[in-house]
Amino acid sequence: MTRDSSADDGSDATRRALLRAAAGATAVGAASTAGCLGVTTPADVSARHEVTGNVDYVVGPGWLADHRDEVTVLDARDRERFRRARVYGARHVPFDDLTRRTPTADGLTPAADAIADAVGDLGVSPDDDVIVYGASVGSRVTRVAFALEAIGHHGSIRVLNGGFDGWNGRVGTGSRDAVSPVDYAPNPTEAAWVTREWLADRVGTFNEDGPGLVDARVPEAYLAAPGSDALDPGHDRHGHLPGAINVHWVGNVSGRGMTDPGRLITLYSGDAGIDSAETVVVYADDNVDATSTWLTLKAIGFDDVRLYDGGFDEWANVDGDRGRYPVETATNVVIETDGSVGGDDRGGDFSCTG
């Protein structure tokens, strides 16, 4: 990986040509066969994470190399990693600000004004085309993408497959470059999420005649497995929303990249039986991990995907008459997944390595 922050335009052009050539024979998640005697180069790593086929939102390093001067790059990693090395010109995301929620009579919703203020402080305007990266394509990255969509961002929103380690271009270090804040007026996309009351009105219809409902947590939390470390001790109740099926979000990720799109279509449309033409709602304990499934489903062609921003944390601990907000344990549908997240791009407490 080039670490000279003063690389000239000629080296950038050469790098882009190499990336395009390498990408021609690769697909998402394909194992690299380049190099001799098993040696893997930065170009091999970048080529391995190129994205081909009809996939939305997710792009590879070659795409970013070709469009670097046309997009605003956002780094969703922690600040220390950002300071050590980053895509040249990237701006560090204040992640906690993009997870804020506002209490309403119907339940928690994305805090559009606070999120918009944080985005505006990065110098991002509503019409800017944006690409987000992390250490992988884990849920920190997808939460940033969701937050932008939630506030009605007009420009394109993309995430970088392979994360920072897949980038083979110019790198910056040290404190962030100065940016000029802008006044970002949000225009919330309310169709991007649902509330507690929206769900309560539809209990008994999920995955039958009504919307699909996907629980993206680890199976032990979904099943309320006695004694499991996956059970949040702060929850008054354990289990899942009635009618929800369980597809753990980590199945969306293979190491630092997106799981093969064909496998994802099989997982969600085939194994889980979710209709891509109908409304699908995803949730987890918080409002971070489920955004991986939110973006994955949209990327592979699902028409209407929404996030329950309050999450199971809100549902399990709701005040008042809980008969309207039941928790189920007797009926369970768990779809097995195999995935791993590299680079600590995780929003919740689940720990795995890639």
mmCIF file of C-alpha atoms in Angstrom:
data_model
loop_
_atom_site.group_PDB
_atom_site.id
_atom_site.type_symbol
_atom_site.label_atom_id
_atom_site.label_comp_id
_atom_site.label_asym_id
_atom_site.label_seq_id
_atom_site.Cartn_x
_atom_site.Cartn_y
_atom_site.Cartn_z
ATOM 1 C CA MET A 1 0.000 0.000 0.000
ATOM 2 C CA THR A 2 1.405 3.406 -0.963
ATOM 3 C CA ARG A 3 1.917 5.540 2.139
ATOM 4 C CA ASP A 4 3.396 8.632 0.491
ATOM 5 C CA SER A 5 0.814 11.350 1.052
ATOM 6 C CA SER A 6 2.454 13.443 -1.675
ATOM 7 C CA ALA A 7 2.087 10.877 -4.463
ATOM 8 C CA ASP A 8 1.833 12.579 -7.882
ATOM 9 C CA ASP A 9 -0.938 12.247 -10.440
ATOM 10 C CA GLY A 10 1.146 9.895 -12.562
ATOM 11 C CA SER A 11 1.401 7.280 -9.821
ATOM 12 C CA ASP A 12 -2.334 7.570 -9.170
ATOM 13 C CA ALA A 13 -3.064 6.934 -12.836
ATOM 14 C CA THR A 14 -0.796 3.910 -12.868
ATOM 15 C CA ARG A 15 -2.448 2.530 -9.750
ATOM 16 C CA ARG A 16 -5.915 2.952 -11.252
ATOM 17 C CA ALA A 17 -4.855 1.121 -14.404
ATOM 18 C CA LEU A 18 -3.476 -1.763 -12.350
ATOM 19 C CA LEU A 19 -6.655 -1.972 -10.286
ATOM 20 C CA ARG A 20 -8.865 -2.044 -13.363
ATOM 21 C CA ALA A 21 -6.768 -4.766 -14.945
ATOM 22 C CA ALA A 22 -6.798 -6.847 -11.796
ATOM 23 C CA ALA A 23 -10.528 -6.426 -11.349
ATOM 24 C CA GLY A 24 -11.400 -7.912 -14.719
ATOM 25 C CA ALA A 25 -11.209 -11.521 -13.559
ATOM 26 C CA THR A 26 -12.434 -11.150 -10.008
ATOM 27 C CA ALA A 27 -15.710 -11.045 -8.071
ATOM 28 C CA VAL A 28 -16.730 -10.331 -4.493
ATOM 29 C CA GLY A 29 -14.980 -12.707 -2.131
ATOM 30 C CA ALA A 30 -12.990 -14.478 -4.845
ATOM 31 C CA ALA A 31 -9.702 -15.914 -3.661
ATOM 32 C CA SER A 32 -6.670 -14.260 -5.230
ATOM 33 C CA THR A 33 -4.514 -16.385 -7.485
ATOM 34 C CA ALA A 34 -2.074 -13.634 -8.378
ATOM 35 C CA GLY A 35 1.556 -13.629 -7.360
ATOM 36 C CA CYS A 36 4.063 -16.465 -7.175
ATOM 37 C CA LEU A 37 4.806 -18.913 -4.398
ATOM 38 C CA GLY A 38 1.715 -17.745 -2.502
ATOM 39 C CA VAL A 39 2.936 -14.147 -2.167
ATOM 40 C CA THR A 40 0.048 -11.689 -1.809
ATOM 41 C CA THR A 41 0.578 -8.043 -2.793
ATOM 42 C CA PRO A 42 -1.513 -4.960 -2.011
ATOM 43 C CA ALA A 43 -2.808 -5.105 -5.586
ATOM 44 C CA ASP A 44 -3.975 -8.683 -4.972
ATOM 45 C CA VAL A 45 -5.866 -7.606 -1.847
ATOM 46 C CA SER A 46 -7.536 -4.736 -3.689
ATOM 47 C CA ALA A 47 -8.493 -6.948 -6.626
ATOM 48 C CA ARG A 48 -9.992 -9.532 -4.287
ATOM 49 C CA HIS A 49 -12.492 -6.956 -3.055
ATOM 50 C CA GLU A 50 -13.696 -5.669 -6.404
ATOM 51 C CA VAL A 51 -17.463 -5.840 -6.851
ATOM 52 C CA THR A 52 -19.057 -7.212 -9.992
ATOM 53 C CA GLY A 53 -22.622 -7.940 -10.944
ATOM 54 C CA ASN A 54 -25.845 -6.170 -10.073
ATOM 55 C CA VAL A 55 -25.032 -4.969 -6.552
ATOM 56 C CA ASP A 56 -26.099 -1.600 -5.172
ATOM 57 C CA TYR A 57 -24.358 0.514 -2.500
ATOM 58 C CA VAL A 58 -21.180 -1.611 -2.272
ATOM 59 C CA VAL A 59 -18.184 -0.777 -4.487
ATOM 60 C CA GLY A 60 -14.603 -1.986 -4.665
ATOM 61 C CA PRO A 61 -11.246 -0.210 -4.341
ATOM 62 C CA GLY A 62 -10.980 0.177 -8.116
ATOM 63 C CA TRP A 63 -14.193 2.194 -8.183
ATOM 64 C CA LEU A 64 -12.889 4.499 -5.475
ATOM 65 C CA ALA A 65 -9.564 4.867 -7.312
ATOM 66 C CA ASP A 66 -11.414 5.996 -10.424
ATOM 67 C CA HIS A 67 -13.802 8.362 -8.596
ATOM 68 C CA ARG A 68 -11.660 9.590 -5.695
ATOM 69 C CA ASP A 69 -11.877 13.233 -6.761
ATOM 70 C CA GLU A 70 -15.656 13.055 -7.212
ATOM 71 C CA VAL A 71 -16.739 11.751 -3.805
ATOM 72 C CA THR A 72 -16.442 12.705 -0.151
ATOM 73 C CA VAL A 73 -14.756 9.887 1.773
ATOM 74 C CA LEU A 74 -15.872 9.155 5.355
ATOM 75 C CA ASP A 75 -13.853 7.004 7.756
ATOM 76 C CA ALA A 76 -16.035 5.109 10.273
ATOM 77 C CA ARG A 77 -13.171 3.602 12.295
ATOM 78 C CA ASP A 78 -12.051 4.817 15.714
ATOM 79 C CA ARG A 79 -10.017 8.012 15.863
ATOM 80 C CA GLU A 80 -6.677 6.337 16.653
ATOM 81 C CA ARG A 81 -6.819 4.180 13.539
ATOM 82 C CA PHE A 82 -7.841 7.224 11.528
ATOM 83 C CA ARG A 83 -4.794 9.124 12.779
ATOM 84 C CA ARG A 84 -2.383 6.277 12.018
ATOM 85 C CA ALA A 85 -3.428 5.876 8.385
ATOM 86 C CA ARG A 86 -6.485 6.630 6.262
ATOM 87 C CA VAL A 87 -7.602 7.099 2.700
ATOM 88 C CA TYR A 88 -6.084 10.421 1.695
ATOM 89 C CA GLY A 89 -8.545 13.239 2.331
ATOM 90 C CA ALA A 90 -10.976 11.107 4.348
ATOM 91 C CA ARG A 91 -12.984 12.734 7.138
ATOM 92 C CA HIS A 92 -13.454 11.017 10.490
ATOM 93 C CA VAL A 93 -17.050 10.225 11.431
ATOM 94 C CA PRO A 94 -18.201 11.015 15.004
ATOM 95 C CA PHE A 95 -19.900 7.634 15.183
ATOM 96 C CA ASP A 96 -21.862 8.133 18.399
ATOM 97 C CA ASP A 97 -23.566 11.191 16.927
ATOM 98 C CA LEU A 98 -24.883 9.113 14.032
ATOM 99 C CA THR A 99 -26.590 6.617 16.350
ATOM 100 C CA ARG A 100 -28.599 9.167 18.323
ATOM 101 C CA ARG A 101 -32.333 8.649 18.747
ATOM 102 C CA THR A 102 -35.253 10.900 19.612
ATOM 103 C CA PRO A 103 -38.114 9.763 21.892
ATOM 104 C CA THR A 104 -41.555 10.215 20.352
ATOM 105 C CA ALA A 105 -45.051 9.090 21.331
ATOM 106 C CA ASP A 106 -44.641 6.179 18.890
ATOM 107 C CA GLY A 107 -41.201 5.187 20.134
ATOM 108 C CA LEU A 108 -37.579 5.979 19.378
ATOM 109 C CA THR A 109 -36.669 7.375 15.957
ATOM 110 C CA PRO A 110 -33.395 8.567 14.389
ATOM 111 C CA ALA A 111 -32.422 11.980 15.757
ATOM 112 C CA ALA A 112 -32.427 13.665 12.358
ATOM 113 C CA ASP A 113 -31.367 17.120 13.543
ATOM 114 C CA ALA A 114 -28.436 15.842 15.616
ATOM 115 C CA ILE A 115 -27.300 13.517 12.836
ATOM 116 C CA ALA A 116 -27.546 16.303 10.266
ATOM 117 C CA ASP A 117 -25.524 18.650 12.497
ATOM 118 C CA ALA A 118 -22.777 16.027 12.819
ATOM 119 C CA VAL A 119 -22.719 15.432 9.074
ATOM 120 C CA GLY A 120 -22.678 19.157 8.379
ATOM 121 C CA ASP A 121 -19.715 19.580 10.731
ATOM 122 C CA LEU A 122 -17.820 17.204 8.422
ATOM 123 C CA GLY A 123 -18.378 19.635 5.578
ATOM 124 C CA VAL A 124 -20.785 17.270 3.852
ATOM 125 C CA SER A 125 -23.670 18.871 1.966
ATOM 126 C CA PRO A 126 -26.941 17.085 1.115
ATOM 127 C CA ASP A 127 -26.010 16.778 -2.578
ATOM 128 C CA ASP A 128 -22.485 15.403 -2.049
ATOM 129 C CA ASP A 129 -21.727 11.896 -3.272
ATOM 130 C CA VAL A 130 -20.329 9.964 -0.301
ATOM 131 C CA ILE A 131 -18.417 6.726 0.239
ATOM 132 C CA VAL A 132 -17.942 5.236 3.713
ATOM 133 C CA TYR A 133 -15.253 2.783 4.785
ATOM 134 C CA GLY A 134 -14.093 1.099 7.969
ATOM 135 C CA ALA A 135 -11.802 -1.799 8.767
ATOM 136 C CA SER A 136 -14.302 -3.991 6.886
ATOM 137 C CA VAL A 137 -17.924 -3.738 5.722
ATOM 138 C CA GLY A 138 -19.158 -4.323 9.269
ATOM 139 C CA SER A 139 -22.024 -2.616 11.035
ATOM 140 C CA ARG A 140 -20.216 0.619 11.924
ATOM 141 C CA VAL A 141 -19.943 1.349 8.221
ATOM 142 C CA THR A 142 -23.516 0.392 7.427
ATOM 143 C CA ARG A 143 -24.816 2.498 10.320
ATOM 144 C CA VAL A 144 -23.200 5.568 8.767
ATOM 145 C CA ALA A 145 -24.847 4.744 5.431
ATOM 146 C CA PHE A 146 -28.211 4.316 7.137
ATOM 147 C CA ALA A 147 -27.855 7.591 9.062
ATOM 148 C CA LEU A 148 -27.248 9.468 5.810
ATOM 149 C CA GLU A 149 -30.283 7.897 4.187
ATOM 150 C CA ALA A 150 -32.382 8.578 7.292
ATOM 151 C CA ILE A 151 -31.747 12.330 7.069
ATOM 152 C CA GLY A 152 -32.644 12.371 3.379
ATOM 153 C CA HIS A 153 -29.199 12.652 1.830
ATOM 154 C CA HIS A 154 -29.625 13.470 -1.867
ATOM 155 C CA GLY A 155 -26.184 12.466 -3.095
ATOM 156 C CA SER A 156 -25.193 8.860 -3.681
ATOM 157 C CA ILE A 157 -24.242 6.739 -0.664
ATOM 158 C CA ARG A 158 -21.729 3.911 -1.097
ATOM 159 C CA VAL A 159 -19.582 1.711 1.136
ATOM 160 C CA LEU A 160 -16.104 0.393 0.339
ATOM 161 C CA ASN A 161 -15.800 -3.369 0.082
ATOM 162 C CA GLY A 162 -12.749 -4.703 1.911
ATOM 163 C CA GLY A 163 -12.409 -1.668 4.140
ATOM 164 C CA PHE A 164 -9.193 0.266 4.576
ATOM 165 C CA ASP A 165 -6.962 -2.777 4.087
ATOM 166 C CA GLY A 166 -8.426 -3.212 0.610
ATOM 167 C CA TRP A 167 -7.332 0.285 -0.397
ATOM 168 C CA ASN A 168 -4.177 0.409 -2.515
ATOM 169 C CA GLY A 169 -4.003 4.137 -3.134
ATOM 170 C CA ARG A 170 -2.835 7.342 -1.557
ATOM 171 C CA VAL A 171 -2.847 7.424 2.251
ATOM 172 C CA GLY A 172 -2.913 10.261 4.757
ATOM 173 C CA THR A 173 -1.790 10.295 8.396
ATOM 174 C CA GLY A 174 -1.979 12.497 11.479
ATOM 175 C CA SER A 175 -4.680 14.933 12.521
ATOM 176 C CA ARG A 176 -7.618 15.428 10.240
ATOM 177 C CA ASP A 177 -7.481 17.987 7.479
ATOM 178 C CA ALA A 178 -9.397 21.180 8.144
ATOM 179 C CA VAL A 179 -12.916 21.200 6.739
ATOM 180 C CA SER A 180 -15.469 23.974 6.544
ATOM 181 C CA PRO A 181 -18.745 23.041 8.285
ATOM 182 C CA VAL A 182 -21.936 23.496 6.318
ATOM 183 C CA ASP A 183 -25.537 23.990 7.346
ATOM 184 C CA TYR A 184 -27.149 20.610 6.659
ATOM 185 C CA ALA A 185 -30.962 20.838 6.650
ATOM 186 C CA PRO A 186 -32.336 17.304 7.091
ATOM 187 C CA ASN A 187 -35.291 16.032 5.116
ATOM 188 C CA PRO A 188 -35.977 12.798 7.032
ATOM 189 C CA THR A 189 -36.738 9.683 4.996
ATOM 190 C CA GLU A 190 -39.338 8.239 7.340
ATOM 191 C CA ALA A 191 -39.851 5.214 5.090
ATOM 192 C CA ALA A 192 -36.346 4.078 6.097
ATOM 193 C CA TRP A 193 -37.418 3.075 9.610
ATOM 194 C CA VAL A 194 -40.363 1.895 11.693
ATOM 195 C CA THR A 195 -41.404 2.658 15.255
ATOM 196 C CA ARG A 196 -42.472 0.563 18.208
ATOM 197 C CA GLU A 197 -46.121 1.446 17.569
ATOM 198 C CA TRP A 198 -45.877 0.563 13.873
ATOM 199 C CA LEU A 199 -44.686 -2.888 14.907
ATOM 200 C CA ALA A 200 -47.268 -3.254 17.672
ATOM 201 C CA ASP A 201 -50.049 -2.582 15.164
ATOM 202 C CA ARG A 202 -48.840 -5.511 13.054
ATOM 203 C CA VAL A 203 -48.005 -8.198 15.634
ATOM 204 C CA GLY A 204 -49.360 -11.483 14.349
ATOM 205 C CA THR A 205 -48.860 -10.688 10.658
ATOM 206 C CA PHE A 206 -45.087 -10.827 10.281
ATOM 207 C CA ASN A 207 -43.760 -13.346 7.761
ATOM 208 C CA GLU A 208 -47.302 -14.485 7.032
ATOM 209 C CA ASP A 209 -49.595 -12.112 5.156
ATOM 210 C CA GLY A 210 -47.821 -8.981 6.280
ATOM 211 C CA PRO A 211 -44.275 -7.580 6.348
ATOM 212 C CA GLY A 212 -41.211 -9.726 6.798
ATOM 213 C CA LEU A 213 -39.486 -9.308 10.157
ATOM 214 C CA VAL A 214 -35.833 -10.269 10.628
ATOM 215 C CA ASP A 215 -34.042 -10.495 13.980
ATOM 216 C CA ALA A 216 -30.367 -9.897 13.208
ATOM 217 C CA ARG A 217 -28.983 -10.858 16.638
ATOM 218 C CA VAL A 218 -27.027 -13.955 17.579
ATOM 219 C CA PRO A 219 -29.313 -17.011 17.827
ATOM 220 C CA GLU A 220 -28.786 -17.310 21.605
ATOM 221 C CA ALA A 221 -30.327 -13.873 22.132
ATOM 222 C CA TYR A 222 -33.212 -14.621 19.766
ATOM 223 C CA LEU A 223 -33.866 -17.945 21.523
ATOM 224 C CA ALA A 224 -33.472 -16.469 25.026
ATOM 225 C CA ALA A 225 -31.032 -19.283 25.739
ATOM 226 C CA PRO A 226 -30.800 -19.634 29.545
ATOM 227 C CA GLY A 227 -27.428 -18.607 30.932
ATOM 228 C CA SER A 228 -26.126 -17.302 27.604
ATOM 229 C CA ASP A 229 -23.735 -14.367 27.631
ATOM 230 C CA ALA A 230 -25.726 -13.053 24.663
ATOM 231 C CA LEU A 231 -28.619 -12.113 26.960
ATOM 232 C CA ASP A 232 -28.411 -8.475 27.971
ATOM 233 C CA PRO A 233 -28.745 -8.347 31.781
ATOM 234 C CA GLY A 234 -30.355 -4.937 31.422
ATOM 235 C CA HIS A 235 -33.363 -6.338 29.577
ATOM 236 C CA ASP A 236 -36.555 -6.976 31.511
ATOM 237 C CA ARG A 237 -37.562 -9.677 29.022
ATOM 238 C CA HIS A 238 -35.755 -11.987 26.615
ATOM 239 C CA GLY A 239 -36.756 -13.621 23.360
ATOM 240 C CA HIS A 240 -37.867 -11.966 20.113
ATOM 241 C CA LEU A 241 -40.733 -10.102 18.503
ATOM 242 C CA PRO A 242 -43.568 -12.493 17.556
ATOM 243 C CA GLY A 243 -43.209 -13.750 14.003
ATOM 244 C CA ALA A 244 -39.591 -12.701 13.585
ATOM 245 C CA ILE A 245 -37.119 -15.067 11.976
ATOM 246 C CA ASN A 246 -33.480 -15.059 13.004
ATOM 247 C CA VAL A 247 -30.702 -14.440 10.489
ATOM 248 C CA HIS A 248 -27.562 -13.327 12.300
ATOM 249 C CA TRP A 249 -26.125 -10.241 10.614
ATOM 250 C CA VAL A 250 -22.569 -11.566 10.558
ATOM 251 C CA GLY A 251 -23.641 -13.842 7.706
ATOM 252 C CA ASN A 252 -23.570 -10.713 5.523
ATOM 253 C CA VAL A 253 -19.804 -10.384 5.894
ATOM 254 C CA SER A 254 -16.873 -12.575 4.918
ATOM 255 C CA GLY A 255 -13.700 -11.291 6.549
ATOM 256 C CA ARG A 256 -13.478 -7.663 5.459
ATOM 257 C CA GLY A 257 -15.787 -7.916 2.480
ATOM 258 C CA MET A 258 -19.378 -8.544 1.545
ATOM 259 C CA THR A 259 -20.466 -12.178 1.377
ATOM 260 C CA ASP A 260 -20.914 -13.380 -2.208
ATOM 261 C CA PRO A 261 -24.165 -11.798 -3.462
ATOM 262 C CA GLY A 262 -25.426 -15.092 -4.876
ATOM 263 C CA ARG A 263 -25.022 -16.694 -1.485
ATOM 264 C CA LEU A 264 -26.859 -13.776 0.138
ATOM 265 C CA ILE A 265 -29.795 -14.112 -2.236
ATOM 266 C CA THR A 266 -29.966 -17.810 -1.394
ATOM 267 C CA LEU A 267 -29.755 -17.022 2.320
ATOM 268 C CA TYR A 268 -32.528 -14.442 2.452
ATOM 269 C CA SER A 269 -34.833 -15.315 -0.452
ATOM 270 C CA GLY A 270 -34.304 -19.061 -0.373
ATOM 271 C CA ASP A 271 -33.399 -20.247 3.130
ATOM 272 C CA ALA A 272 -35.293 -17.513 4.988
ATOM 273 C CA GLY A 273 -38.106 -17.290 2.430
ATOM 274 C CA ILE A 274 -38.295 -13.485 2.528
ATOM 275 C CA ASP A 275 -40.105 -11.840 -0.384
ATOM 276 C CA SER A 276 -37.861 -9.211 -1.984
ATOM 277 C CA ALA A 277 -40.901 -7.357 -3.339
ATOM 278 C CA GLU A 278 -42.537 -6.875 0.075
ATOM 279 C CA THR A 279 -41.707 -4.683 3.071
ATOM 280 C CA VAL A 280 -38.979 -6.131 5.284
ATOM 281 C CA VAL A 281 -38.130 -4.827 8.774
ATOM 282 C CA VAL A 282 -34.861 -5.657 10.524
ATOM 283 C CA TYR A 283 -33.884 -5.167 14.148
ATOM 284 C CA ALA A 284 -31.193 -6.067 16.668
ATOM 285 C CA ASP A 285 -30.597 -5.153 20.301
ATOM 286 C CA ASP A 286 -29.432 -1.675 19.325
ATOM 287 C CA ASN A 287 -29.711 0.418 16.173
ATOM 288 C CA VAL A 288 -26.309 -0.476 14.731
ATOM 289 C CA ASP A 289 -25.877 -4.180 13.946
ATOM 290 C CA ALA A 290 -29.211 -4.488 12.117
ATOM 291 C CA THR A 291 -28.084 -1.849 9.613
ATOM 292 C CA SER A 292 -25.777 -4.500 8.117
ATOM 293 C CA THR A 293 -28.848 -6.504 7.111
ATOM 294 C CA TRP A 294 -30.681 -3.331 6.099
ATOM 295 C CA LEU A 295 -27.960 -2.389 3.616
ATOM 296 C CA THR A 296 -27.281 -5.960 2.478
ATOM 297 C CA LEU A 297 -30.906 -6.549 1.528
ATOM 298 C CA LYS A 298 -31.071 -3.256 -0.347
ATOM 299 C CA ALA A 299 -27.781 -4.039 -2.089
ATOM 300 C CA ILE A 300 -29.065 -7.355 -3.463
ATOM 301 C CA GLY A 301 -32.331 -5.957 -4.740
ATOM 302 C CA PHE A 302 -34.937 -5.931 -1.961
ATOM 303 C CA ASP A 303 -37.380 -3.128 -2.679
ATOM 304 C CA ASP A 304 -38.509 -1.858 0.742
ATOM 305 C CA VAL A 305 -36.223 -2.473 3.728
ATOM 306 C CA ARG A 306 -36.713 -0.627 7.018
ATOM 307 C CA LEU A 307 -34.894 -0.486 10.345
ATOM 308 C CA TYR A 308 -36.543 -0.701 13.751
ATOM 309 C CA ASP A 309 -34.364 2.027 15.226
ATOM 310 C CA GLY A 310 -35.568 1.454 18.786
ATOM 311 C CA GLY A 311 -34.365 -2.137 18.623
ATOM 312 C CA PHE A 312 -35.143 -5.015 20.948
ATOM 313 C CA ASP A 313 -33.756 -2.934 23.807
ATOM 314 C CA GLU A 314 -36.735 -0.584 23.529
ATOM 315 C CA TRP A 315 -39.287 -3.355 22.908
ATOM 316 C CA ALA A 316 -38.149 -5.556 25.819
ATOM 317 C CA ASN A 317 -38.116 -2.709 28.324
ATOM 318 C CA VAL A 318 -41.180 -0.710 27.307
ATOM 319 C CA ASP A 319 -43.130 0.901 30.116
ATOM 320 C CA GLY A 320 -46.829 0.366 30.753
ATOM 321 C CA ASP A 321 -49.057 -2.419 29.473
ATOM 322 C CA ARG A 322 -46.715 -4.872 27.797
ATOM 323 C CA GLY A 323 -49.530 -6.932 26.318
ATOM 324 C CA ARG A 324 -49.322 -4.699 23.262
ATOM 325 C CA TYR A 325 -45.593 -5.455 22.951
ATOM 326 C CA PRO A 326 -45.311 -9.232 23.417
ATOM 327 C CA VAL A 327 -42.037 -11.162 23.485
ATOM 328 C CA GLU A 328 -41.998 -14.667 22.059
ATOM 329 C CA THR A 329 -39.861 -17.674 22.943
ATOM 330 C CA ALA A 330 -42.010 -20.693 22.032
ATOM 331 C CA THR A 331 -41.960 -20.337 18.236
ATOM 332 C CA ASN A 332 -38.524 -20.046 16.694
ATOM 333 C CA VAL A 333 -37.124 -19.959 13.175
ATOM 334 C CA VAL A 334 -33.325 -19.764 13.074
ATOM 335 C CA ILE A 335 -31.580 -19.591 9.702
ATOM 336 C CA GLU A 336 -28.006 -20.759 10.056
ATOM 337 C CA THR A 337 -25.323 -18.414 8.758
ATOM 338 C CA ASP A 338 -21.586 -18.582 8.448
ATOM 339 C CA GLY A 339 -19.643 -15.358 8.390
ATOM 340 C CA SER A 340 -16.912 -13.461 10.149
ATOM 341 C CA VAL A 341 -16.124 -9.793 10.566
ATOM 342 C CA GLY A 342 -12.523 -8.697 10.329
ATOM 343 C CA GLY A 343 -11.154 -5.496 11.759
ATOM 344 C CA ASP A 344 -13.511 -4.773 14.669
ATOM 345 C CA ASP A 345 -16.140 -3.121 12.476
ATOM 346 C CA ARG A 346 -18.891 -4.107 14.871
ATOM 347 C CA GLY A 347 -21.500 -1.965 16.512
ATOM 348 C CA GLY A 348 -22.609 -4.294 19.308
ATOM 349 C CA ASP A 349 -21.026 -6.667 21.797
ATOM 350 C CA PHE A 350 -20.748 -9.673 19.487
ATOM 351 C CA SER A 351 -17.114 -10.663 19.047
ATOM 352 C CA CYS A 352 -15.684 -12.545 16.110
ATOM 353 C CA THR A 353 -12.560 -12.432 13.996
ATOM 354 C CA GLY A 354 -11.897 -12.526 10.303
#
